[in-house]
Tab-separated table of C-alpha atoms and ligand atoms in Angstrom:
chain	number	residue	atom	x	y	z
A	1	MET	CA	-0.066	-0.153	-0.007
A	2	PHE	CA	1.596	2.963	-1.141
A	3	ASP	CA	0.385	6.132	1.396
A	4	TYR	CA	0.727	8.494	-1.915
A	5	LEU	CA	0.098	8.266	-5.382
A	6	ILE	CA	1.588	11.340	-6.929
A	7	VAL	CA	0.664	12.062	-10.750
A	8	GLY	CA	3.333	14.264	-12.805
A	9	ALA	CA	7.232	14.741	-12.187
A	10	GLY	CA	7.749	17.716	-12.812
A	11	PHE	CA	8.262	20.261	-9.549
A	12	ALA	CA	5.516	19.999	-7.641
A	13	GLY	CA	5.076	15.774	-7.853
A	14	ALA	CA	9.451	16.167	-6.822
A	15	VAL	CA	9.007	18.387	-4.532
A	16	MET	CA	6.200	16.748	-2.806
A	17	ALA	CA	7.606	12.701	-2.990
A	18	GLU	CA	10.607	13.828	-1.445
A	19	ARG	CA	9.151	16.235	1.591
A	20	LEU	CA	7.118	13.403	1.777
A	21	ALA	CA	9.639	10.429	1.686
A	22	ASN	CA	12.283	12.033	3.188
A	23	GLY	CA	10.160	14.163	5.451
A	24	SER	CA	7.667	11.719	7.342
A	25	GLY	CA	9.510	8.550	6.177
A	26	LYS	CA	5.657	7.965	3.906
A	27	LYS	CA	5.904	5.355	0.667
A	28	VAL	CA	5.574	7.496	-2.738
A	29	LEU	CA	4.298	6.266	-6.478
A	30	ILE	CA	5.701	9.231	-8.784
A	31	CYS	CA	4.203	8.430	-12.034
A	32	ASP	CA	4.611	10.816	-15.394
A	33	ARG	CA	3.110	10.187	-18.825
A	34	ARG	CA	5.969	11.124	-19.973
A	35	PRO	CA	9.181	9.319	-20.815
A	36	HIS	CA	11.253	11.790	-18.490
A	37	ILE	CA	11.457	12.990	-15.065
A	38	ALA	CA	11.365	16.599	-14.368
A	39	GLY	CA	8.854	18.308	-15.994
A	40	ASN	CA	8.683	20.916	-18.567
A	41	ALA	CA	12.056	21.937	-16.679
A	42	TYR	CA	13.754	18.510	-18.108
A	43	ASP	CA	17.589	18.844	-19.554
A	44	HIS	CA	19.266	16.097	-21.460
A	45	TYR	CA	22.333	15.352	-23.999
A	46	ASN	CA	21.638	15.294	-27.635
A	47	ASP	CA	23.272	13.454	-29.980
A	48	ASP	CA	25.896	16.036	-30.439
A	49	GLY	CA	26.666	15.552	-26.302
A	50	ILE	CA	25.462	19.281	-25.371
A	51	LEU	CA	22.856	19.578	-22.889
A	52	VAL	CA	19.648	21.315	-24.377
A	53	HIS	CA	15.989	21.939	-22.653
A	54	LYS	CA	13.755	19.900	-24.261
A	55	TYR	CA	10.756	22.450	-23.656
A	56	GLY	CA	12.613	25.212	-23.455
A	57	PRO	CA	15.094	27.440	-21.614
A	58	HIS	CA	14.890	27.361	-17.921
A	59	ILE	CA	17.068	30.309	-16.142
A	60	PHE	CA	16.245	29.712	-12.407
A	61	HIS	CA	16.288	32.721	-10.121
A	62	THR	CA	13.700	34.063	-7.148
A	63	ASN	CA	14.250	36.302	-4.226
A	64	ALA	CA	13.026	33.152	-1.326
A	65	LYS	CA	16.162	31.934	0.594
A	66	ASP	CA	13.685	29.551	1.841
A	67	VAL	CA	13.065	28.152	-1.492
A	68	PHE	CA	16.937	28.570	-3.031
A	69	ASP	CA	18.605	26.191	-0.104
A	70	TYR	CA	15.757	23.668	0.073
A	71	LEU	CA	16.603	22.883	-3.883
A	72	SER	CA	20.417	23.576	-2.984
A	73	ARG	CA	20.223	20.050	-1.291
A	74	PHE	CA	20.063	18.748	-4.635
A	75	THR	CA	22.186	19.790	-6.472
A	76	GLU	CA	25.537	22.848	-7.069
A	77	TRP	CA	24.927	25.875	-9.406
A	78	ARG	CA	26.332	28.025	-12.221
A	79	GLU	CA	25.856	31.359	-11.745
A	80	TYR	CA	24.264	32.581	-14.504
A	81	GLU	CA	22.195	36.049	-15.264
A	82	HIS	CA	19.907	35.791	-17.955
A	83	ARG	CA	19.704	37.947	-21.080
A	84	VAL	CA	17.579	38.905	-24.137
A	85	LEU	CA	18.239	41.125	-27.115
A	86	ALA	CA	15.646	42.258	-28.980
A	87	SER	CA	15.528	42.236	-33.096
A	88	VAL	CA	14.190	45.587	-33.328
A	89	ASP	CA	14.275	47.638	-36.601
A	90	GLY	CA	16.920	45.689	-37.507
A	91	MET	CA	18.656	45.929	-35.011
A	92	LEU	CA	19.324	43.910	-31.600
A	93	VAL	CA	18.754	46.046	-28.073
A	94	PRO	CA	18.188	44.400	-24.715
A	95	ILE	CA	14.648	43.624	-23.401
A	96	PRO	CA	13.614	44.765	-20.895
A	97	ILE	CA	13.497	48.039	-22.879
A	98	ASN	CA	16.502	50.669	-20.632
A	99	LEU	CA	18.914	53.517	-21.379
A	100	ASP	CA	20.784	51.704	-24.275
A	101	THR	CA	17.305	50.201	-26.340
A	102	ILE	CA	15.939	53.718	-26.505
A	103	ASN	CA	19.551	55.218	-26.852
A	104	ARG	CA	20.758	52.770	-29.644
A	105	LEU	CA	16.927	52.865	-30.828
A	106	TYR	CA	16.582	56.796	-31.622
A	107	GLY	CA	20.103	57.365	-32.300
A	108	LEU	CA	20.420	59.759	-28.653
A	109	ASN	CA	22.408	59.778	-26.163
A	110	LEU	CA	19.990	60.314	-22.887
A	111	ASP	CA	21.229	59.626	-19.863
A	112	SER	CA	19.080	57.724	-16.106
A	113	MET	CA	17.662	61.556	-15.674
A	114	SER	CA	16.722	62.913	-19.265
A	115	ILE	CA	14.807	58.872	-19.852
A	116	GLN	CA	12.274	59.641	-17.866
A	117	GLU	CA	11.407	62.386	-18.999
A	118	PHE	CA	11.772	61.319	-22.270
A	119	PHE	CA	8.907	58.465	-21.257
A	120	ASP	CA	6.889	60.774	-19.851
A	121	SER	CA	6.938	62.358	-22.940
A	122	ILE	CA	5.288	59.372	-24.339
A	123	ARG	CA	3.366	57.506	-22.432
A	124	GLU	CA	-0.412	57.436	-22.082
A	125	PRO	CA	-0.796	56.923	-18.345
A	126	ARG	CA	-4.180	55.464	-18.151
A	127	GLU	CA	-6.793	55.870	-15.020
A	128	ASN	CA	-7.086	51.707	-14.506
A	129	ILE	CA	-4.112	48.773	-15.259
A	130	ARG	CA	-6.519	45.670	-16.141
A	131	THR	CA	-5.163	44.882	-19.579
A	132	SER	CA	-1.389	43.430	-20.688
A	133	GLU	CA	-1.679	46.551	-23.571
A	134	ASP	CA	-2.417	49.060	-20.225
A	135	VAL	CA	0.609	48.297	-18.899
A	136	VAL	CA	2.795	48.688	-21.707
A	137	ILE	CA	0.912	51.537	-23.231
A	138	SER	CA	1.236	53.454	-19.883
A	139	SER	CA	4.564	52.846	-18.454
A	140	VAL	CA	6.500	53.297	-22.513
A	141	GLY	CA	3.557	54.639	-25.267
A	142	ARG	CA	2.394	52.518	-28.571
A	143	GLU	CA	5.345	52.960	-30.617
A	144	LEU	CA	7.190	50.937	-28.309
A	145	TYR	CA	4.067	48.808	-27.528
A	146	GLU	CA	4.088	48.122	-30.806
A	147	LYS	CA	7.891	47.459	-31.370
A	148	PHE	CA	8.476	45.172	-28.776
A	149	PHE	CA	4.778	43.832	-27.504
A	150	ARG	CA	1.353	43.730	-29.085
A	151	GLY	CA	3.214	41.485	-31.592
A	152	TYR	CA	5.331	38.921	-29.447
A	153	THR	CA	2.130	38.478	-26.961
A	154	ARG	CA	-0.146	38.375	-30.195
A	155	LYS	CA	1.758	34.980	-31.764
A	156	GLN	CA	2.457	33.792	-28.220
A	157	TRP	CA	-0.985	34.156	-27.020
A	158	GLY	CA	-3.104	33.649	-29.958
A	159	LEU	CA	-4.762	36.798	-28.672
A	160	ASP	CA	-4.084	41.074	-28.207
A	161	PRO	CA	-2.557	42.069	-25.252
A	162	SER	CA	-6.177	44.501	-24.225
A	163	LYS	CA	-7.730	40.840	-24.064
A	164	LEU	CA	-4.766	39.207	-20.978
A	165	ASP	CA	-5.095	40.786	-17.523
A	166	ALA	CA	-2.001	43.233	-16.524
A	167	SER	CA	0.375	40.431	-15.150
A	168	VAL	CA	1.366	39.777	-18.641
A	169	THR	CA	3.670	42.344	-19.992
A	170	ALA	CA	4.354	43.228	-16.418
A	171	ARG	CA	6.248	40.389	-15.919
A	172	VAL	CA	8.712	42.325	-18.398
A	173	PRO	CA	9.889	45.878	-16.606
A	174	THR	CA	10.858	48.624	-18.176
A	175	ARG	CA	14.437	50.542	-16.637
A	176	THR	CA	15.560	53.803	-16.411
A	177	ASN	CA	19.077	52.889	-16.127
A	178	ARG	CA	21.925	50.487	-17.933
A	179	ASP	CA	20.776	47.094	-16.320
A	180	ASP	CA	20.361	44.708	-19.336
A	181	ARG	CA	19.640	41.822	-17.352
A	182	TYR	CA	16.154	39.765	-17.461
A	183	PHE	CA	15.493	38.929	-13.877
A	184	THR	CA	17.028	40.687	-10.653
A	185	ASP	CA	16.099	37.932	-8.309
A	186	THR	CA	18.746	37.528	-5.625
A	187	TYR	CA	19.088	34.435	-6.340
A	188	GLN	CA	20.273	33.829	-10.170
A	189	ALA	CA	21.796	30.158	-11.097
A	190	MET	CA	21.521	26.656	-13.076
A	191	PRO	CA	22.175	23.468	-10.873
A	192	ARG	CA	25.460	22.746	-12.145
A	193	HIS	CA	25.225	19.659	-13.294
A	194	GLY	CA	21.297	20.352	-15.453
A	195	TYR	CA	18.183	20.055	-13.971
A	196	THR	CA	17.263	16.331	-14.618
A	197	ARG	CA	20.430	15.282	-12.014
A	198	MET	CA	18.792	17.447	-9.730
A	199	PHE	CA	15.813	15.343	-9.508
A	200	GLU	CA	17.265	12.509	-9.429
A	201	LYS	CA	18.387	13.799	-5.951
A	202	MET	CA	15.603	14.228	-4.790
A	203	LEU	CA	13.949	11.300	-5.991
A	204	ASP	CA	16.037	9.458	-4.771
A	205	ASN	CA	14.254	7.284	-2.135
A	206	PRO	CA	13.810	3.958	-1.366
A	207	ASN	CA	10.264	4.678	-0.033
A	208	ILE	CA	10.606	6.865	-3.798
A	209	LYS	CA	9.506	4.080	-7.218
A	210	VAL	CA	9.235	6.422	-9.700
A	211	LEU	CA	6.688	4.991	-13.439
A	212	LEU	CA	7.425	7.006	-15.823
A	213	ASN	CA	5.331	6.397	-19.310
A	214	CYS	CA	2.393	5.929	-16.908
A	215	ASP	CA	-0.687	8.036	-17.090
A	216	TYR	CA	-2.512	7.545	-13.816
A	217	ARG	CA	-5.902	6.416	-15.583
A	218	GLU	CA	-4.322	3.278	-16.284
A	219	ILE	CA	-3.357	2.299	-12.443
A	220	GLU	CA	-5.152	4.785	-10.200
A	221	SER	CA	-7.525	1.590	-10.078
A	222	GLU	CA	-5.009	-1.144	-9.530
A	223	ILE	CA	-2.608	0.063	-6.805
A	224	PRO	CA	-3.743	1.041	-3.503
A	225	TYR	CA	-2.641	4.072	-1.243
A	226	ARG	CA	-3.810	6.234	0.619
A	227	GLU	CA	-4.528	9.875	-0.903
A	228	MET	CA	-3.571	11.579	-3.912
A	229	VAL	CA	-1.309	14.680	-5.806
A	230	TYR	CA	-2.161	15.343	-8.595
A	231	THR	CA	0.259	17.561	-10.629
A	232	GLY	CA	-1.388	17.557	-13.741
A	233	PRO	CA	-4.493	20.103	-16.216
A	234	VAL	CA	-7.120	20.606	-13.000
A	235	ASP	CA	-10.001	20.004	-16.043
A	236	ALA	CA	-9.077	16.733	-17.600
A	237	TYR	CA	-8.791	15.704	-13.622
A	238	PHE	CA	-12.736	16.738	-13.594
A	239	ASP	CA	-13.348	15.069	-16.978
A	240	TYR	CA	-13.926	18.197	-18.664
A	241	ARG	CA	-17.380	18.868	-16.658
A	242	TYR	CA	-17.588	22.341	-17.645
A	243	GLY	CA	-15.083	22.571	-20.283
A	244	GLU	CA	-11.975	22.691	-21.760
A	245	LEU	CA	-10.185	25.573	-19.674
A	246	PRO	CA	-7.083	27.055	-21.783
A	247	TYR	CA	-4.030	26.131	-22.003
A	248	ARG	CA	-1.272	27.577	-24.632
A	249	SER	CA	1.467	25.380	-26.470
A	250	LEU	CA	4.579	26.013	-27.892
A	251	GLU	CA	6.378	23.940	-30.497
A	252	PHE	CA	9.816	23.217	-29.996
A	253	ARG	CA	11.835	23.174	-32.879
A	254	HIS	CA	15.495	22.507	-31.894
A	255	GLU	CA	19.083	22.378	-34.276
A	256	THR	CA	22.752	21.912	-33.451
A	257	LEU	CA	25.017	24.090	-35.350
A	258	ASP	CA	28.354	24.235	-36.432
A	259	GLY	CA	30.815	26.461	-34.756
A	260	GLU	CA	30.617	26.976	-31.188
A	261	VAL	CA	28.472	30.445	-31.209
A	262	PHE	CA	25.374	31.408	-32.965
A	263	GLN	CA	24.105	34.251	-31.798
A	264	PRO	CA	25.099	37.650	-29.352
A	265	ALA	CA	22.741	36.984	-26.472
A	266	PRO	CA	21.449	33.458	-24.905
A	267	VAL	CA	17.693	34.088	-25.931
A	268	VAL	CA	17.013	37.126	-29.210
A	269	ASN	CA	13.094	37.848	-29.252
A	270	PHE	CA	11.268	38.453	-31.760
A	271	PRO	CA	8.660	40.354	-31.594
A	272	ASN	CA	7.784	41.125	-35.455
A	273	GLU	CA	9.362	39.557	-38.877
A	274	GLN	CA	8.965	35.698	-37.626
A	275	PRO	CA	6.740	33.520	-37.064
A	276	TYR	CA	8.431	32.217	-34.089
A	277	THR	CA	9.159	33.867	-30.398
A	278	ARG	CA	12.643	33.326	-29.737
A	279	VAL	CA	15.911	31.705	-30.362
A	280	ASN	CA	17.509	30.261	-27.507
A	281	GLU	CA	21.397	28.951	-27.771
A	282	PHE	CA	21.631	26.339	-24.723
A	283	LYS	CA	25.072	26.743	-24.303
A	284	TYR	CA	25.134	30.187	-22.807
A	285	LEU	CA	22.907	28.974	-20.667
A	286	THR	CA	24.635	25.844	-19.174
A	287	GLY	CA	28.088	26.801	-19.301
A	288	GLN	CA	29.197	24.062	-21.571
A	289	THR	CA	32.057	23.784	-23.542
A	290	HIS	CA	31.785	22.252	-27.571
A	291	ALA	CA	33.092	22.784	-31.063
A	292	LYS	CA	28.971	22.592	-32.248
A	293	THR	CA	26.523	24.893	-30.550
A	294	SER	CA	22.545	23.921	-30.129
A	295	VAL	CA	19.108	25.984	-30.784
A	296	VAL	CA	15.841	26.510	-29.411
A	297	TYR	CA	12.911	28.153	-31.956
A	298	GLU	CA	9.932	28.444	-29.712
A	299	TYR	CA	6.533	28.102	-32.163
A	300	PRO	CA	3.478	29.411	-30.569
A	301	GLN	CA	0.455	27.039	-30.951
A	302	ALA	CA	-3.654	26.278	-29.605
A	303	GLU	CA	-3.174	22.725	-30.293
A	304	GLY	CA	-0.603	20.444	-28.145
A	305	ASP	CA	1.265	20.128	-24.997
A	306	PRO	CA	-0.279	22.864	-21.980
A	307	TYR	CA	2.201	24.223	-21.592
A	308	TYR	CA	0.807	28.256	-20.510
A	309	PRO	CA	-2.649	28.549	-18.197
A	310	ILE	CA	-3.962	31.895	-20.133
A	311	PRO	CA	-4.898	34.059	-17.696
A	312	MET	CA	-7.978	36.164	-18.581
A	313	PRO	CA	-10.997	37.141	-16.579
A	314	GLU	CA	-13.201	34.415	-18.424
A	315	ASN	CA	-10.495	31.509	-17.870
A	316	ALA	CA	-10.253	33.161	-14.092
A	317	ALA	CA	-14.081	32.508	-13.787
A	318	LEU	CA	-14.008	28.746	-15.558
A	319	TYR	CA	-10.872	28.013	-13.864
A	320	ALA	CA	-12.826	28.672	-10.530
A	321	LYS	CA	-15.893	26.477	-10.701
A	322	TYR	CA	-12.518	23.619	-11.006
A	323	LYS	CA	-11.013	25.029	-8.206
A	324	ALA	CA	-14.605	23.850	-6.286
A	325	LEU	CA	-14.521	21.132	-7.269
A	326	ALA	CA	-10.995	20.299	-6.198
A	327	ASP	CA	-11.185	22.151	-3.036
A	328	ALA	CA	-13.896	19.853	-2.328
A	329	ALA	CA	-12.681	16.154	-3.349
A	330	GLU	CA	-10.970	14.713	-0.279
A	331	GLY	CA	-7.674	12.387	0.215
A	332	VAL	CA	-6.885	14.375	-3.373
A	333	HIS	CA	-4.066	17.988	-3.989
A	334	PHE	CA	-3.541	19.957	-6.242
A	335	ILE	CA	-0.611	22.028	-6.861
A	336	GLY	CA	1.756	23.015	-9.681
A	337	ARG	CA	0.923	25.343	-12.509
A	338	LEU	CA	-1.747	22.823	-14.898
A	339	ALA	CA	-3.658	21.938	-11.566
A	340	THR	CA	-4.233	25.218	-10.485
A	341	TYR	CA	-4.000	27.180	-13.803
A	342	LYS	CA	-1.483	29.715	-12.678
A	343	TYR	CA	1.625	30.862	-14.622
A	344	TYR	CA	3.966	30.175	-12.361
A	345	ASN	CA	7.331	30.046	-13.141
A	346	MET	CA	9.588	26.987	-10.801
A	347	ASP	CA	10.497	28.469	-7.958
A	348	GLN	CA	6.964	29.594	-7.392
A	349	VAL	CA	6.211	25.858	-7.737
A	350	VAL	CA	8.469	24.690	-5.444
A	351	ALA	CA	6.921	27.569	-2.922
A	352	GLN	CA	3.319	26.267	-3.315
A	353	ALA	CA	4.651	22.419	-3.202
A	354	LEU	CA	6.527	23.312	0.286
A	355	THR	CA	3.768	24.873	1.586
A	356	THR	CA	1.167	22.384	0.843
A	357	TYR	CA	3.504	19.597	1.894
A	358	ALA	CA	3.621	22.385	5.196
A	359	LYS	CA	0.047	21.820	5.333
A	360	ILE	CA	-0.038	18.313	5.169
A	361	VAL	CA	2.028	17.887	8.583
A	362	GLY	CA	0.407	20.392	10.533
A	363	GLU	CA	3.648	23.058	10.098
A	364	ASN	CA	4.092	26.780	8.733
A	365	ARG	CA	6.110	26.727	5.379
A	366	LYS	CA	8.632	28.724	6.567
A	367	THR	CA	9.208	26.044	9.175
A	368	ALA	CA	8.653	23.060	7.019
A	369	ALA	CA	10.539	25.143	4.404
A	370	ILE	CA	14.001	25.538	7.186
A	371	LEU	CA	13.898	21.942	8.424
A	372	ALA	CA	12.807	20.721	4.714
A	373	ALA	CA	16.931	22.616	3.644
A	374	LYS	CA	18.326	20.250	7.054
A	375	PRO	CA	19.118	16.668	5.440
A	376	GLY	CA	19.075	15.695	9.150
A	377	TYR	CA	15.787	16.358	9.815
A	378	SER	CA	12.570	13.784	9.610
A	379	TYR	CA	8.910	13.279	10.737
A	380	ALA	CA	9.099	9.993	10.541
A	381	ASN	CA	8.159	7.779	13.173
A	382	GLY	CA	7.988	10.483	16.138
A	383	ASN	CA	10.933	11.390	15.048
A	384	GLY	CA	10.031	15.099	15.121
A	385	SER	CA	6.304	15.508	15.433
A	386	GLY	CA	6.792	19.212	16.449
A	387	ALA	CA	8.665	22.205	15.129
A	388	THR	CA	11.939	21.488	16.207
A	389	ARG	CA	11.748	17.665	17.804
A	390	GLY	CA	14.702	15.705	15.500
A	391	LEU	CA	16.183	18.538	14.382
A	392	ASN	CA	19.833	17.787	14.143
B	401	FAD	P1	5.228	20.463	-15.311
B	401	FAD	O1	6.323	20.418	-15.293
B	401	FAD	O2	4.293	20.902	-16.322
B	401	FAD	O3	4.605	18.964	-14.451
B	401	FAD	C1	3.303	18.369	-14.720
B	401	FAD	C2	3.254	16.786	-15.103
B	401	FAD	O4	2.204	16.233	-15.155
B	401	FAD	C3	4.235	16.478	-16.684
B	401	FAD	O5	5.607	16.337	-16.898
B	401	FAD	C4	2.976	16.179	-17.148
B	401	FAD	O6	3.589	14.417	-18.476
B	401	FAD	C5	2.386	15.269	-15.845
B	401	FAD	N1	1.012	14.698	-15.950
B	401	FAD	C6	-0.148	14.929	-16.598
B	401	FAD	N2	-0.419	14.621	-16.590
B	401	FAD	C7	-1.101	13.503	-15.997
B	401	FAD	C8	-1.629	11.752	-16.518
B	401	FAD	N3	-2.889	12.078	-16.231
B	401	FAD	N4	-0.684	11.237	-15.812
B	401	FAD	C9	0.713	10.977	-15.354
B	401	FAD	N5	0.759	12.177	-15.435
B	401	FAD	C10	0.963	13.595	-15.933
B	401	FAD	N6	10.496	29.120	-15.198
B	401	FAD	C11	11.569	29.130	-14.360
B	401	FAD	O7	10.994	29.896	-13.580
B	401	FAD	N7	12.432	29.903	-15.299
B	401	FAD	C12	11.789	29.450	-17.171
B	401	FAD	O8	12.893	30.883	-17.129
B	401	FAD	C13	11.569	29.006	-16.754
B	401	FAD	N8	10.865	29.073	-18.574
B	401	FAD	C14	9.833	27.665	-19.319
B	401	FAD	C15	9.906	28.406	-20.270
B	401	FAD	C16	8.658	27.917	-21.088
B	401	FAD	C17	8.507	27.429	-22.674
B	401	FAD	C18	8.167	27.252	-20.085
B	401	FAD	C19	6.771	26.278	-21.018
B	401	FAD	C20	7.812	26.791	-18.454
B	401	FAD	C21	9.108	27.712	-18.177
B	401	FAD	N9	8.993	27.998	-17.502
B	401	FAD	C22	10.008	28.201	-16.624
B	401	FAD	C23	7.607	27.808	-15.911
B	401	FAD	C24	8.282	25.975	-15.954
B	401	FAD	O9	8.433	25.461	-16.446
B	401	FAD	C25	7.028	26.404	-14.790
B	401	FAD	O10	6.470	26.665	-13.577
B	401	FAD	C26	7.282	24.265	-13.405
B	401	FAD	O11	8.232	23.528	-14.823
B	401	FAD	C27	6.072	23.791	-13.917
B	401	FAD	O12	6.170	22.412	-12.558
B	401	FAD	P2	4.951	21.697	-12.906
B	401	FAD	O13	5.060	20.438	-11.586
B	401	FAD	O14	3.951	22.479	-12.167
B	401	FAD	O15	4.224	21.065	-13.759
B	402	UDP	N1	7.064	39.656	-23.379
B	402	UDP	C1	6.808	40.647	-24.748
B	402	UDP	N2	7.577	40.762	-25.619
B	402	UDP	C2	8.864	40.339	-25.603
B	402	UDP	C3	9.329	39.668	-23.862
B	402	UDP	C4	8.020	39.185	-23.635
B	402	UDP	O1	5.992	40.834	-25.548
B	402	UDP	O2	9.786	41.295	-25.848
B	402	UDP	C5	5.319	39.675	-23.560
B	402	UDP	C6	4.497	38.444	-23.618
B	402	UDP	O3	3.165	38.415	-23.515
B	402	UDP	C7	4.760	37.432	-22.849
B	402	UDP	C8	5.251	38.012	-21.116
B	402	UDP	O4	5.950	39.641	-21.487
B	402	UDP	O5	4.482	36.230	-23.441
B	402	UDP	C9	6.308	37.368	-21.081
B	402	UDP	O6	7.053	37.254	-21.152
B	402	UDP	P1	8.306	36.222	-20.344
B	402	UDP	O7	9.729	36.411	-21.205
B	402	UDP	O8	8.225	35.672	-19.128
B	402	UDP	O9	7.681	35.164	-21.341
B	402	UDP	P2	7.815	33.098	-20.873
B	402	UDP	O10	9.186	33.154	-20.390
B	402	UDP	O11	6.916	33.123	-19.757
B	402	UDP	O12	7.865	32.212	-21.678
């Protein structure tokens, strides 16, 4: 008898498996319908021996020290700060838009003071910032919105930015300085030996059994278990009772090219001219040296594996109905990007899983996460049923 059947071996499922097994001595079966662990963060060495991310570039960044400390138990890190260029008006310029972007695009010589005046002269203030269009137009005006955001967003989501929640384009700030990093989080790093290696370490416990190429529906009535952790799409779990929740998909076209370097930045975004949104060159992320280089082109599409929940009011309303079913489902915990229909980054999914685990064992999240970062601690068999007992 398993204590837990965990559906999905991505971040949400793997953190839960690790905590339940190492933290509470539970017996866990984790299954995934894909032929590998690590979910969308899966990486592997391709035929040419280059480490690539099968489902697009994954860059770890967080402000949550407890999340970083927790994952540090399973990997060493390679310091890495992500940078992106956008192809606009025949130039490659930094995105997020910063001082250099504006100076190069318009042949100006602004400084940090005068650029704010420049933005103030072109921005169209809006009283309510409700949509992804409002966010950008109210900070940098219509022209820059059209150059950098409108085309990219229409391609990526199949929707005009005016239909999407503000939170989508708000992920990309505007800067008045020369900082050209994509993220400004305190912790920015890549797992030194890759994500899949990190997941292998998380799942390395005799109390965790991993079953791949397996949809949970094939085994749920055959294999006895007490509770379930579900990390797949929430609408699928309930057999689409209220209709399908929209998810956006991508086609990833991988290529390996002769020559050590292909492009001048880890990622180049193509807001306008191309059918793809961005091109990612993996060696920048991994630091690998190799005579060849591997890239992936991202082509957005409606059909295919669900990668992105689509943040807009209609979808939030439909998700609320599924959430009510999920909240009422006894003995099933719904976590992760697909099961809670949230446009979450990896660190947010880890935090959500740690919080759910903390609830299950009756701890608060910060305490549970701090304890989780200490390998010797266990809630199991009376070895620490309180906040401090068993800590070593
Ligand atoms: P997933 O990784 O999707 O795992 C869910 C698993 O459940 C899947 O492996 C699936 O096969 C399995 N499953 C579903 N249904 C079933 C079933 N019926 N039976 C068995 N198994 C099932 N985040 C960052 O922080 N930084 C980034 O740079 C970044 N880049 C990204 C780029 C792309 C292109 C995408 C799509 C996402 C990116 N993310 C990034 C987000 C990151 O991928 C997610 O936050 C994270 O992987 C979500 O983990 P999860 O466990 O919730 O979901
Ligand atoms: N975006 C854009 N132009 C860009 C970069 C981003 O319009 O050059 C918008 C687009 O809608 C995108 C969103 O901002 O989906 C969030 O960008 P991010 O890079 O965070 O997307 P992700 O890495 O999650 O695909």
